[in-house]
CSV table of N, CA and C in Angstrom, one decimal:
chain,number,residue,atom,x,y,z
A,556,MET,N,78.9,133.1,122.1
A,556,MET,CA,80.1,132.1,121.7
A,556,MET,C,79.9,131.4,120.2
A,557,VAL,N,80.4,131.6,119.1
A,557,VAL,CA,80.8,131.0,118.6
A,557,VAL,C,81.4,129.5,118.0
A,558,ALA,N,81.1,128.8,117.9
A,558,ALA,CA,81.9,127.4,118.0
A,558,ALA,C,81.9,127.3,116.1
A,559,THR,N,83.5,127.2,115.7
A,559,THR,CA,83.1,127.1,114.3
A,559,THR,C,84.7,125.4,114.3
A,560,THR,N,84.4,124.8,113.1
A,560,THR,CA,85.0,123.8,112.8
A,560,THR,C,85.4,123.6,111.5
A,561,SER,N,86.7,123.1,111.3
A,561,SER,CA,87.0,122.9,109.9
A,561,SER,C,86.8,121.5,109.8
A,562,ALA,N,86.3,120.7,108.6
A,562,ALA,CA,86.6,119.3,108.3
A,562,ALA,C,87.3,119.3,107.7
A,563,CYS,N,88.3,118.2,107.2
A,563,CYS,CA,89.1,118.1,106.1
A,563,CYS,C,88.4,117.4,105.6
A,564,SER,N,89.0,117.4,104.2
A,564,SER,CA,88.0,116.6,102.8
A,564,SER,C,88.2,115.2,103.1
A,565,SER,N,87.3,114.2,103.1
A,565,SER,CA,87.5,112.4,103.3
A,565,SER,C,87.7,112.0,102.0
A,566,GLY,N,88.0,113.0,100.6
A,566,GLY,CA,88.0,112.2,99.6
A,566,GLY,C,89.4,111.7,99.7
A,567,VAL,N,89.4,110.9,98.4
A,567,VAL,CA,90.7,110.1,98.1
A,567,VAL,C,91.5,111.0,97.2
A,568,ARG,N,92.5,111.2,97.3
A,568,ARG,CA,93.6,112.0,96.8
A,568,ARG,C,94.4,111.4,95.7
A,569,ALA,N,94.5,111.6,94.8
A,569,ALA,CA,95.9,110.8,93.4
A,569,ALA,C,97.4,111.7,93.4
A,570,ASP,N,97.4,112.4,94.2
A,570,ASP,CA,98.6,113.0,94.2
A,570,ASP,C,99.5,112.7,95.5
A,571,GLY,N,99.1,111.8,95.8
A,571,GLY,CA,100.0,111.5,97.4
A,571,GLY,C,101.8,110.9,96.7
A,572,PRO,N,102.4,110.9,97.6
A,572,PRO,CA,103.9,110.5,98.1
A,572,PRO,C,103.9,108.7,97.4
A,573,LEU,N,103.2,108.1,97.4
A,573,LEU,CA,103.5,106.7,96.6
A,573,LEU,C,103.9,106.9,94.9
A,574,ARG,N,104.8,106.4,95.3
A,574,ARG,CA,105.3,106.2,93.6
A,574,ARG,C,105.4,104.7,93.2
A,575,VAL,N,104.4,104.5,91.9
A,575,VAL,CA,104.3,103.0,91.6
A,575,VAL,C,104.0,103.1,90.1
A,576,GLY,N,104.5,104.1,89.4
A,576,GLY,CA,104.9,104.4,88.1
A,576,GLY,C,103.9,104.7,87.2
A,577,GLY,N,102.7,105.7,87.7
A,577,GLY,CA,101.6,105.9,87.3
A,577,GLY,C,101.2,107.1,87.9
A,578,ASP,N,100.2,107.6,87.3
A,578,ASP,CA,99.2,108.6,88.2
A,578,ASP,C,97.7,108.4,87.4
A,579,ASP,N,96.7,109.0,88.0
A,579,ASP,CA,95.5,109.4,87.1
A,579,ASP,C,95.4,110.1,86.2
A,580,ALA,N,96.1,111.0,85.9
A,580,ALA,CA,96.1,111.6,84.6
A,580,ALA,C,96.6,111.3,83.3
A,581,ASP,N,97.8,110.3,83.3
A,581,ASP,CA,98.9,109.7,82.6
A,581,ASP,C,98.0,108.3,82.1
A,582,GLU,N,98.0,107.9,80.3
A,582,GLU,CA,97.9,106.8,80.3
A,582,GLU,C,98.9,105.9,80.8
A,583,PRO,N,98.5,104.8,80.6
A,583,PRO,CA,99.8,103.2,80.6
A,583,PRO,C,100.5,103.7,79.8
A,584,PHE,N,102.1,104.2,79.8
A,584,PHE,CA,102.7,104.0,79.5
A,584,PHE,C,103.5,103.1,78.5
A,585,ALA,N,103.1,101.8,79.0
A,585,ALA,CA,103.7,100.8,78.8
A,585,ALA,C,103.2,99.5,78.6
A,586,ARG,N,103.2,98.6,77.6
A,586,ARG,CA,101.9,97.5,77.5
A,586,ARG,C,102.9,96.2,77.7
A,587,ASP,N,102.4,95.3,78.3
A,587,ASP,CA,103.5,93.8,78.2
A,587,ASP,C,102.1,92.5,77.8
A,588,CYS,N,103.0,92.1,76.9
A,588,CYS,CA,102.1,90.4,76.8
A,588,CYS,C,103.1,89.4,77.5
A,589,ALA,N,102.2,88.7,78.2
A,589,ALA,CA,102.6,87.2,78.6
A,589,ALA,C,102.0,86.3,78.0
A,590,PRO,N,103.3,85.3,77.5
A,590,PRO,CA,102.5,84.1,76.9
A,590,PRO,C,101.7,83.3,77.7
A,591,ALA,N,100.6,82.8,77.1
A,591,ALA,CA,99.9,81.6,77.6
A,591,ALA,C,100.7,80.3,77.1
A,592,GLN,N,100.7,79.6,77.9
A,592,GLN,CA,101.0,78.2,77.8
A,592,GLN,C,99.7,77.2,77.6
A,593,PRO,N,99.8,76.0,77.3
A,593,PRO,CA,98.8,75.1,77.3
A,593,PRO,C,99.1,74.8,78.7
A,594,GLY,N,97.7,74.8,79.3
A,594,GLY,CA,97.2,74.7,80.6
A,594,GLY,C,97.8,75.6,81.5
A,595,LYS,N,98.4,76.9,81.3
A,595,LYS,CA,98.7,77.6,82.1
A,595,LYS,C,97.8,78.9,82.0
A,596,THR,N,97.4,79.0,83.5
A,596,THR,CA,96.3,79.8,83.7
A,596,THR,C,96.8,81.0,84.5
A,597,THR,N,97.3,80.9,85.2
A,597,THR,CA,97.8,82.0,86.2
A,597,THR,C,99.5,82.5,85.6
A,598,VAL,N,99.6,83.7,85.8
A,598,VAL,CA,100.9,84.7,85.4
A,598,VAL,C,101.5,85.4,86.4
A,599,THR,N,102.4,85.8,86.6
A,599,THR,CA,103.4,86.6,87.3
A,599,THR,C,103.6,88.0,86.4
A,600,MET,N,103.2,88.9,87.2
A,600,MET,CA,103.4,90.4,86.5
A,600,MET,C,104.3,91.2,87.9
A,601,ASN,N,105.6,91.6,87.4
A,601,ASN,CA,106.4,92.5,88.5
A,601,ASN,C,106.0,94.0,87.9
A,602,ASN,N,105.5,94.8,88.5
A,602,ASN,CA,105.3,96.2,88.3
A,602,ASN,C,106.0,96.6,88.4
A,603,GLY,N,107.5,96.6,88.9
A,603,GLY,CA,108.7,97.2,89.3
A,603,GLY,C,108.9,98.1,91.0
A,604,PRO,N,109.7,98.8,91.1
A,604,PRO,CA,109.5,99.9,92.6
A,604,PRO,C,108.1,100.2,92.7
A,605,ILE,N,108.3,100.5,94.1
A,605,ILE,CA,107.3,101.1,94.4
A,605,ILE,C,107.9,101.6,96.3
A,606,PHE,N,107.5,102.9,95.6
A,606,PHE,CA,108.8,104.3,96.4
A,606,PHE,C,107.8,104.9,97.5
A,607,ASN,N,108.3,105.1,98.7
A,607,ASN,CA,107.5,106.2,99.8
A,607,ASN,C,108.0,107.0,99.6
A,608,ASP,N,107.9,108.1,99.3
A,608,ASP,CA,108.4,109.5,98.7
A,608,ASP,C,107.9,110.5,100.1
A,609,ALA,N,107.3,110.1,101.1
A,609,ALA,CA,106.6,111.1,102.2
A,609,ALA,C,107.6,110.9,103.1
A,610,ASP,N,107.5,111.7,104.3
A,610,ASP,CA,107.9,112.0,105.6
A,610,ASP,C,107.7,111.4,106.7
A,611,GLU,N,106.6,110.2,106.5
A,611,GLU,CA,106.0,109.6,107.1
A,611,GLU,C,105.3,107.9,106.5
A,612,ARG,N,105.2,107.1,107.6
A,612,ARG,CA,104.7,106.1,107.0
A,612,ARG,C,103.2,106.0,106.5
A,613,LEU,N,103.2,105.4,105.2
A,613,LEU,CA,102.6,105.1,104.5
A,613,LEU,C,101.6,103.5,104.8
A,614,THR,N,100.3,103.1,104.6
A,614,THR,CA,99.9,101.8,105.0
A,614,THR,C,98.9,101.6,103.8
A,615,ILE,N,99.6,100.6,102.9
A,615,ILE,CA,98.9,100.3,102.0
A,615,ILE,C,97.6,99.4,102.2
A,616,SER,N,96.1,99.9,101.8
A,616,SER,CA,94.8,99.5,102.4
A,616,SER,C,94.4,98.7,101.2
A,617,ALA,N,94.3,98.7,100.3
A,617,ALA,CA,93.9,97.6,99.2
A,617,ALA,C,94.7,98.0,97.7
A,618,VAL,N,94.5,97.0,96.7
A,618,VAL,CA,94.9,96.8,95.3
A,618,VAL,C,93.6,96.3,95.0
A,619,SER,N,93.7,96.7,93.9
A,619,SER,CA,92.8,96.0,92.8
A,619,SER,C,93.2,96.2,91.2
A,620,MET,N,92.7,95.8,90.4
A,620,MET,CA,92.8,95.9,88.9
A,620,MET,C,91.7,97.0,88.5
A,621,VAL,N,92.2,97.7,87.3
A,621,VAL,CA,91.3,98.6,86.7
A,621,VAL,C,91.1,98.3,85.3
A,622,GLU,N,89.5,98.0,84.7
A,622,GLU,CA,89.3,97.8,83.6
A,622,GLU,C,90.2,96.2,83.3
A,623,ALA,N,89.9,95.6,84.4
A,623,ALA,CA,89.9,94.0,84.0
A,623,ALA,C,88.9,93.4,83.2
A,624,ARG,N,89.6,92.4,82.2
A,624,ARG,CA,88.8,91.4,81.6
A,624,ARG,C,89.6,90.6,81.7
A,625,GLU,N,88.4,89.6,81.7
A,625,GLU,CA,88.9,87.6,82.0
A,625,GLU,C,90.2,87.9,82.6
A,626,MET,N,90.5,88.2,83.7
A,626,MET,CA,91.2,88.3,84.5
A,626,MET,C,91.0,88.3,85.9
A,627,SER,N,91.6,88.0,87.0
A,627,SER,CA,91.2,87.8,88.6
A,627,SER,C,92.7,88.3,89.1
A,628,LEU,N,92.6,89.0,90.4
A,628,LEU,CA,94.0,89.0,91.2
A,628,LEU,C,93.9,87.8,92.2
A,629,ILE,N,94.8,87.3,91.8
A,629,ILE,CA,95.3,86.0,93.0
A,629,ILE,C,95.9,86.4,94.0
A,630,GLU,N,96.6,87.6,94.0
A,630,GLU,CA,97.6,88.1,95.3
A,630,GLU,C,98.4,89.3,94.6
A,631,ALA,N,98.5,90.2,95.7
A,631,ALA,CA,99.3,91.2,95.2
A,631,ALA,C,100.8,91.2,96.3
A,632,VAL,N,101.9,91.3,96.1
A,632,VAL,CA,102.5,91.5,97.2
A,632,VAL,C,103.9,92.7,97.1
A,633,LEU,N,104.6,92.7,98.4
A,633,LEU,CA,106.1,93.7,97.9
A,633,LEU,C,107.0,92.3,98.5
A,634,VAL,N,107.9,92.8,97.2
A,634,VAL,CA,109.4,92.1,97.6
A,634,VAL,C,110.4,93.2,97.7
A,635,PRO,N,111.5,92.8,98.9
A,635,PRO,CA,112.3,93.8,99.2
A,635,PRO,C,113.5,93.9,97.9
A,636,ASP,N,113.8,92.9,97.5
A,636,ASP,CA,114.9,93.0,96.0
A,636,ASP,C,114.0,93.1,94.6
A,637,GLU,N,114.8,92.9,93.8
A,637,GLU,CA,113.8,93.1,92.2
A,637,GLU,C,113.1,91.6,92.4
A,638,GLY,N,112.0,92.0,91.8
A,638,GLY,CA,111.0,91.0,92.1
A,638,GLY,C,111.3,90.0,90.9
A,639,PRO,N,110.4,89.0,91.1
A,639,PRO,CA,110.4,87.6,89.7
A,639,PRO,C,110.3,87.9,88.5
A,640,THR,N,110.3,86.8,87.7
A,640,THR,CA,110.3,87.3,86.1
A,640,THR,C,108.7,87.3,85.6
A,641,ASN,N,109.0,88.6,85.0
A,641,ASN,CA,107.5,88.3,84.3
A,641,ASN,C,107.1,87.2,83.3
A,642,GLY,N,105.8,87.0,83.5
A,642,GLY,CA,105.0,86.3,82.6
A,642,GLY,C,105.7,84.3,82.9
A,643,ALA,N,106.2,84.5,84.3
A,643,ALA,CA,106.2,82.9,84.9
A,643,ALA,C,104.6,82.4,85.3
A,644,ARG,N,104.5,81.3,85.8
A,644,ARG,CA,103.4,81.2,86.3
A,644,ARG,C,103.1,81.6,87.7
A,645,TYR,N,102.4,81.8,88.2
A,645,TYR,CA,102.0,82.3,89.8
A,645,TYR,C,101.7,81.0,90.5
A,646,PRO,N,102.1,80.6,91.7
A,646,PRO,CA,103.2,81.5,92.3
A,646,PRO,C,104.5,80.5,91.1
A,647,GLN,N,105.8,81.2,91.1
A,647,GLN,CA,106.6,81.3,90.6
A,647,GLN,C,107.6,79.8,90.7
A,648,PRO,N,107.9,79.4,90.2
A,648,PRO,CA,108.6,78.0,90.5
A,648,PRO,C,110.4,78.7,91.3
A,649,PRO,N,111.4,78.2,92.1
A,649,PRO,CA,112.2,78.8,92.7
A,649,PRO,C,113.3,79.5,91.6
A,650,GLU,N,113.7,79.1,90.5
A,650,GLU,CA,114.6,79.7,89.7
A,650,GLU,C,113.9,80.9,89.1
A,651,LYS,N,112.8,81.3,89.0
A,651,LYS,CA,112.4,82.1,88.3
A,651,LYS,C,111.8,83.4,89.5
A,652,ALA,N,111.5,83.0,90.9
A,652,ALA,CA,111.1,83.8,91.8
A,652,ALA,C,112.0,85.0,92.1
A,653,GLY,N,113.3,85.1,92.0
A,653,GLY,CA,114.3,85.7,92.5
A,653,GLY,C,114.5,85.9,94.0
A,654,ALA,N,115.5,86.6,94.3
A,654,ALA,CA,116.3,86.3,95.7
A,654,ALA,C,115.5,87.0,96.5
A,655,GLY,N,114.6,87.9,96.4
A,655,GLY,CA,114.0,88.4,97.5
A,655,GLY,C,112.4,87.7,97.6
A,656,TRP,N,112.1,87.1,96.9
A,656,TRP,CA,110.9,86.1,97.1
A,656,TRP,C,110.5,85.4,98.3
A,657,PRO,N,111.2,84.9,99.2
A,657,PRO,CA,111.0,84.1,100.5
A,657,PRO,C,110.9,85.1,101.5
A,658,ASP,N,111.0,86.7,101.4
A,658,ASP,CA,110.9,87.8,101.9
A,658,ASP,C,109.7,88.6,101.5
A,659,ARG,N,108.8,88.5,100.7
A,659,ARG,CA,107.8,89.3,100.3
A,659,ARG,C,106.7,89.2,101.6
A,660,VAL,N,105.9,90.4,101.4
A,660,VAL,CA,104.8,90.6,102.1
A,660,VAL,C,103.5,90.5,101.6
A,661,PRO,N,102.4,90.7,102.1
A,661,PRO,CA,101.2,91.0,101.5
A,661,PRO,C,101.2,92.3,100.8
A,662,ALA,N,100.9,92.6,100.2
A,662,ALA,CA,100.6,94.4,99.8
A,662,ALA,C,99.7,95.1,100.8
A,663,GLU,N,98.1,94.5,100.6
A,663,GLU,CA,97.4,94.7,101.3
A,663,GLU,C,98.0,94.8,103.4
A,664,GLY,N,97.9,95.9,104.0
A,664,GLY,CA,98.3,96.0,105.3
A,664,GLY,C,100.2,96.5,105.2
A,665,ALA,N,100.5,96.1,104.0
A,665,ALA,CA,101.5,96.8,104.3
A,665,ALA,C,101.9,98.1,104.7
A,666,VAL,N,103.0,98.1,105.8
A,666,VAL,CA,103.4,99.9,106.1
A,666,VAL,C,105.0,99.5,105.4
A,667,LEU,N,105.0,100.9,104.9
A,667,LEU,CA,106.3,101.1,104.2
A,667,LEU,C,106.5,102.6,104.9
A,668,GLN,N,107.9,102.3,105.5
A,668,GLN,CA,108.5,103.5,106.1
A,668,GLN,C,109.0,104.7,105.5
A,669,PRO,N,109.4,106.0,105.9
A,669,PRO,CA,109.7,106.9,104.9
A,669,PRO,C,110.9,106.5,103.9
A,670,GLY,N,111.1,106.8,102.5
A,670,GLY,CA,112.2,106.2,102.1
A,670,GLY,C,111.9,104.5,101.8
A,671,ASP,N,111.2,103.8,101.8
A,671,ASP,CA,111.0,102.3,101.6
A,671,ASP,C,111.0,102.6,100.1
A,672,GLU,N,111.5,101.5,99.4
A,672,GLU,CA,111.2,100.8,98.2
A,672,GLU,C,111.3,99.5,98.3
A,673,TRP,N,110.1,98.9,97.9
A,673,TRP,CA,110.0,97.3,97.3
A,673,TRP,C,109.4,97.5,96.0
A,674,TRP,N,109.5,95.8,95.4
A,674,TRP,CA,109.1,95.5,94.2
A,674,TRP,C,107.9,94.9,94.2
A,675,PHE,N,106.6,95.6,93.2
A,675,PHE,CA,105.6,95.3,93.6
A,675,PHE,C,105.4,94.4,92.8
A,676,VAL,N,104.3,93.3,93.5
A,676,VAL,CA,104.2,92.1,91.9
A,676,VAL,C,102.5,91.8,92.8
A,677,VAL,N,102.4,91.1,91.1
A,677,VAL,CA,101.0,90.6,91.3
A,677,VAL,C,100.7,89.1,90.8
A,678,GLY,N,99.8,88.4,91.3
A,678,GLY,CA,99.6,87.0,90.6
A,678,GLY,C,98.2,87.3,90.0
A,679,LEU,N,98.2,86.8,88.8
A,679,LEU,CA,97.0,86.7,88.1
A,679,LEU,C,96.4,85.4,87.7
A,680,ALA,N,95.1,85.5,87.3
A,680,ALA,CA,94.7,84.5,86.9
A,680,ALA,C,93.8,84.7,85.6
A,681,ALA,N,94.2,84.0,84.3
A,681,ALA,CA,93.4,84.4,83.0
A,681,ALA,C,92.4,83.4,82.8
A,682,GLU,N,91.1,84.2,83.0
A,682,GLU,CA,89.9,83.4,82.5
A,682,GLU,C,89.5,82.9,81.5
A,683,GLY,N,89.8,83.6,80.5
A,683,GLY,CA,89.3,83.4,79.1
A,683,GLY,C,90.1,83.5,78.1
A,684,PRO,N,89.9,84.2,76.6
A,684,PRO,CA,90.9,84.1,75.4
A,684,PRO,C,91.4,85.1,75.4
A,685,THR,N,90.9,86.4,76.1
A,685,THR,CA,91.8,87.2,75.9
A,685,THR,C,91.8,88.4,77.1
A,686,PRO,N,92.7,87.6,78.2
A,686,PRO,CA,92.8,88.2,79.3
A,686,PRO,C,93.5,89.6,79.3
A,687,SER,N,93.0,90.7,80.3
A,687,SER,CA,93.8,92.6,80.3
A,687,SER,C,93.1,92.8,81.5
A,688,VAL,N,94.3,93.7,81.6
A,688,VAL,CA,94.0,94.6,83.1
A,688,VAL,C,94.8,96.0,82.2
A,689,ARG,N,93.8,97.4,82.6
A,689,ARG,CA,94.4,98.4,82.3
A,689,ARG,C,95.6,98.8,82.9
A,690,ARG,N,95.1,98.7,84.2
A,690,ARG,CA,96.1,99.1,85.0
A,690,ARG,C,96.1,98.7,86.7
A,691,PHE,N,97.2,98.4,87.2
A,691,PHE,CA,96.8,98.2,89.2
A,691,PHE,C,96.8,99.6,89.9
A,692,GLN,N,96.2,99.6,90.9
A,692,GLN,CA,95.4,100.6,91.4
A,692,GLN,C,96.2,100.1,93.2
A,693,VAL,N,96.8,101.0,93.8
A,693,VAL,CA,97.2,100.8,95.4
A,693,VAL,C,96.4,101.8,96.1
A,694,ASP,N,95.4,101.3,97.1
A,694,ASP,CA,95.1,102.5,97.8
A,694,ASP,C,95.3,102.7,98.9
A,695,TYR,N,95.9,103.9,99.4
A,695,TYR,CA,96.9,103.9,101.3
A,695,TYR,C,96.5,104.9,101.7
A,696,VAL,N,97.0,104.8,103.0
A,696,VAL,CA,96.5,105.9,103.4
A,696,VAL,C,97.8,106.3,104.3
A,697,ASP,N,97.9,107.8,105.1
A,697,ASP,CA,99.1,108.2,105.6
A,697,ASP,C,98.9,108.4,107.0
A,698,GLU,N,99.9,108.8,107.8
A,698,GLU,CA,99.6,108.7,109.1
A,698,GLU,C,98.2,109.5,110.1
A,699,SER,N,97.9,110.8,109.1
A,699,SER,CA,96.9,111.3,109.2
A,699,SER,C,95.8,110.9,109.1
A,700,GLY,N,95.6,109.8,108.4
A,700,GLY,CA,94.2,109.4,108.0
A,700,GLY,C,93.7,109.9,106.3
A,701,GLN,N,94.3,110.7,106.1
A,701,GLN,CA,94.3,111.1,104.6
A,701,GLN,C,94.4,109.9,103.4
A,702,ARG,N,93.6,109.7,102.8
A,702,ARG,CA,93.1,108.5,101.6
A,702,ARG,C,94.0,109.1,100.5
A,703,TYR,N,94.6,108.1,99.8
A,703,TYR,CA,94.9,108.4,98.5
A,703,TYR,C,95.3,107.0,97.5
A,704,ARG,N,95.4,107.2,96.9
A,704,ARG,CA,95.4,105.8,95.6
A,704,ARG,C,96.2,106.5,94.5
A,705,ALA,N,97.0,105.5,94.0
A,705,ALA,CA,97.9,105.3,93.1
A,705,ALA,C,98.2,104.3,92.4
A,706,ARG,N,98.3,104.6,90.3
A,706,ARG,CA,98.0,103.5,89.9
A,706,ARG,C,99.4,103.1,88.6
A,707,THR,N,99.9,101.8,88.4
A,707,THR,CA,100.8,101.9,87.7
A,707,THR,C,100.6,101.9,86.3
A,708,GLY,N,101.8,102.0,85.5
A,708,GLY,CA,101.3,102.3,84.2
A,708,GLY,C,101.7,101.6,82.9
A,709,THR,N,101.4,100.3,83.6
A,709,THR,CA,101.6,99.5,82.6
A,709,THR,C,100.5,98.6,82.5
A,710,SER,N,99.9,98.5,81.3
A,710,SER,CA,98.7,97.3,80.4
A,710,SER,C,99.4,95.9,80.8
A,711,ILE,N,98.9,94.9,81.0
A,711,ILE,CA,99.0,93.6,80.6
A,711,ILE,C,97.7,92.5,79.8
A,712,ALA,N,98.5,92.0,79.0
A,712,ALA,CA,97.4,91.3,78.4
A,712,ALA,C,98.1,89.9,77.8
A,713,VAL,N,97.3,88.9,78.2
A,713,VAL,CA,97.7,87.4,77.9
A,713,VAL,C,97.2,86.7,76.9
A,714,ARG,N,98.4,86.2,76.2
A,714,ARG,CA,97.6,86.0,75.0
A,714,ARG,C,98.8,84.6,74.5
A,715,PRO,N,98.3,83.9,73.6
A,715,PRO,CA,99.0,82.7,72.8
A,715,PRO,C,100.2,82.8,72.5
A,716,LYS,N,100.2,84.1,71.9
A,716,LYS,CA,101.3,84.8,71.6
A,716,LYS,C,101.9,85.8,71.7
A,717,CYS,N,102.8,86.5,72.3
A,717,CYS,CA,103.2,87.7,72.2
A,717,CYS,C,104.2,88.5,71.1
A,718,ILE,N,105.4,87.6,70.5
A,718,ILE,CA,106.2,88.5,69.8
A,718,ILE,C,106.0,87.9,68.1
A,719,GLY,N,106.0,88.9,67.5
A,719,GLY,CA,105.6,88.7,65.8
A,719,GLY,C,104.2,88.8,65.5
A,720,VAL,N,103.0,89.2,66.6
A,720,VAL,CA,101.5,89.5,66.3
A,720,VAL,C,101.2,90.8,66.7
A,721,GLU,N,100.4,91.4,66.6
A,721,GLU,CA,99.4,92.3,67.1
A,721,GLU,C,99.0,91.8,67.9
A,722,ILE,N,98.9,92.7,69.0
A,722,ILE,CA,98.1,92.3,70.5
A,722,ILE,C,97.0,93.0,70.2
A,723,ASP,N,95.7,91.9,70.3
A,723,ASP,CA,94.5,92.2,70.1
A,723,ASP,C,93.7,93.0,71.4
A,724,TRP,N,94.4,94.7,71.7
A,724,TRP,CA,94.5,95.8,73.4
A,724,TRP,C,92.7,95.4,72.9
A,725,PRO,N,91.9,96.0,74.4
A,725,PRO,CA,90.8,96.3,74.1
A,725,PRO,C,90.9,97.7,73.7
A,726,GLU,N,89.3,97.9,72.9
A,726,GLU,CA,88.9,99.1,72.4
A,726,GLU,C,89.5,100.4,73.4
A,727,GLY,N,90.0,101.4,72.9
A,727,GLY,CA,90.3,102.9,73.7
A,727,GLY,C,91.7,102.7,74.9
A,728,TRP,N,92.4,101.6,75.0
A,728,TRP,CA,93.8,101.4,75.1
A,728,TRP,C,94.6,101.6,74.2
C-alpha cells in the first residue's frame, strides 16, 4: 500500500480577494503629498476603502510600509464610514476625524466578513526632511489558512509645501 499526500503551497499569494486599491503588478497610480507644518511630526493618510470580495471571512495579520524613507507607521485602523481628512495630524482633532472615527478598529487582527467594506487609515510619523512611503501592504489569511498580501495604490510624501512645487520623489518612483 502506498500513501500519498498532497501539500498546498504555504507561499503568500498576491491575487487574493481583499481589495485595497492596488496589487503587486501595478505601480502606484497616485501620489499624495501631505504638507508639513512647524512642529508637526505626524500625519493621517486615508487610503480609501478596503473590501472583502470573498465568500468567506478574511483576517488581517499585519500592515507594513513598502519602501518607507524617514517615516514610521504609528497605527493602522479600519473605520466603518469614510475616514478622516488626509494630511491632518495623527491622531486627528475631532473636527477632522470623520463620523466613523469613534468606531475604528485596529487593522491588525480585524476580521472582515464577506462583502465588508471599511476605510483603511494609517497614522504616520515623519522622521526626517523628506519622508515618503511607496505603498502600504496588508497581509491577511482566509479561513483555510491561505496567506495573501495586498497593496495600496498610492505613494505618500510629507513636505513643507505641496502645491505649486515639484515634489522630490525618491528615484524610481
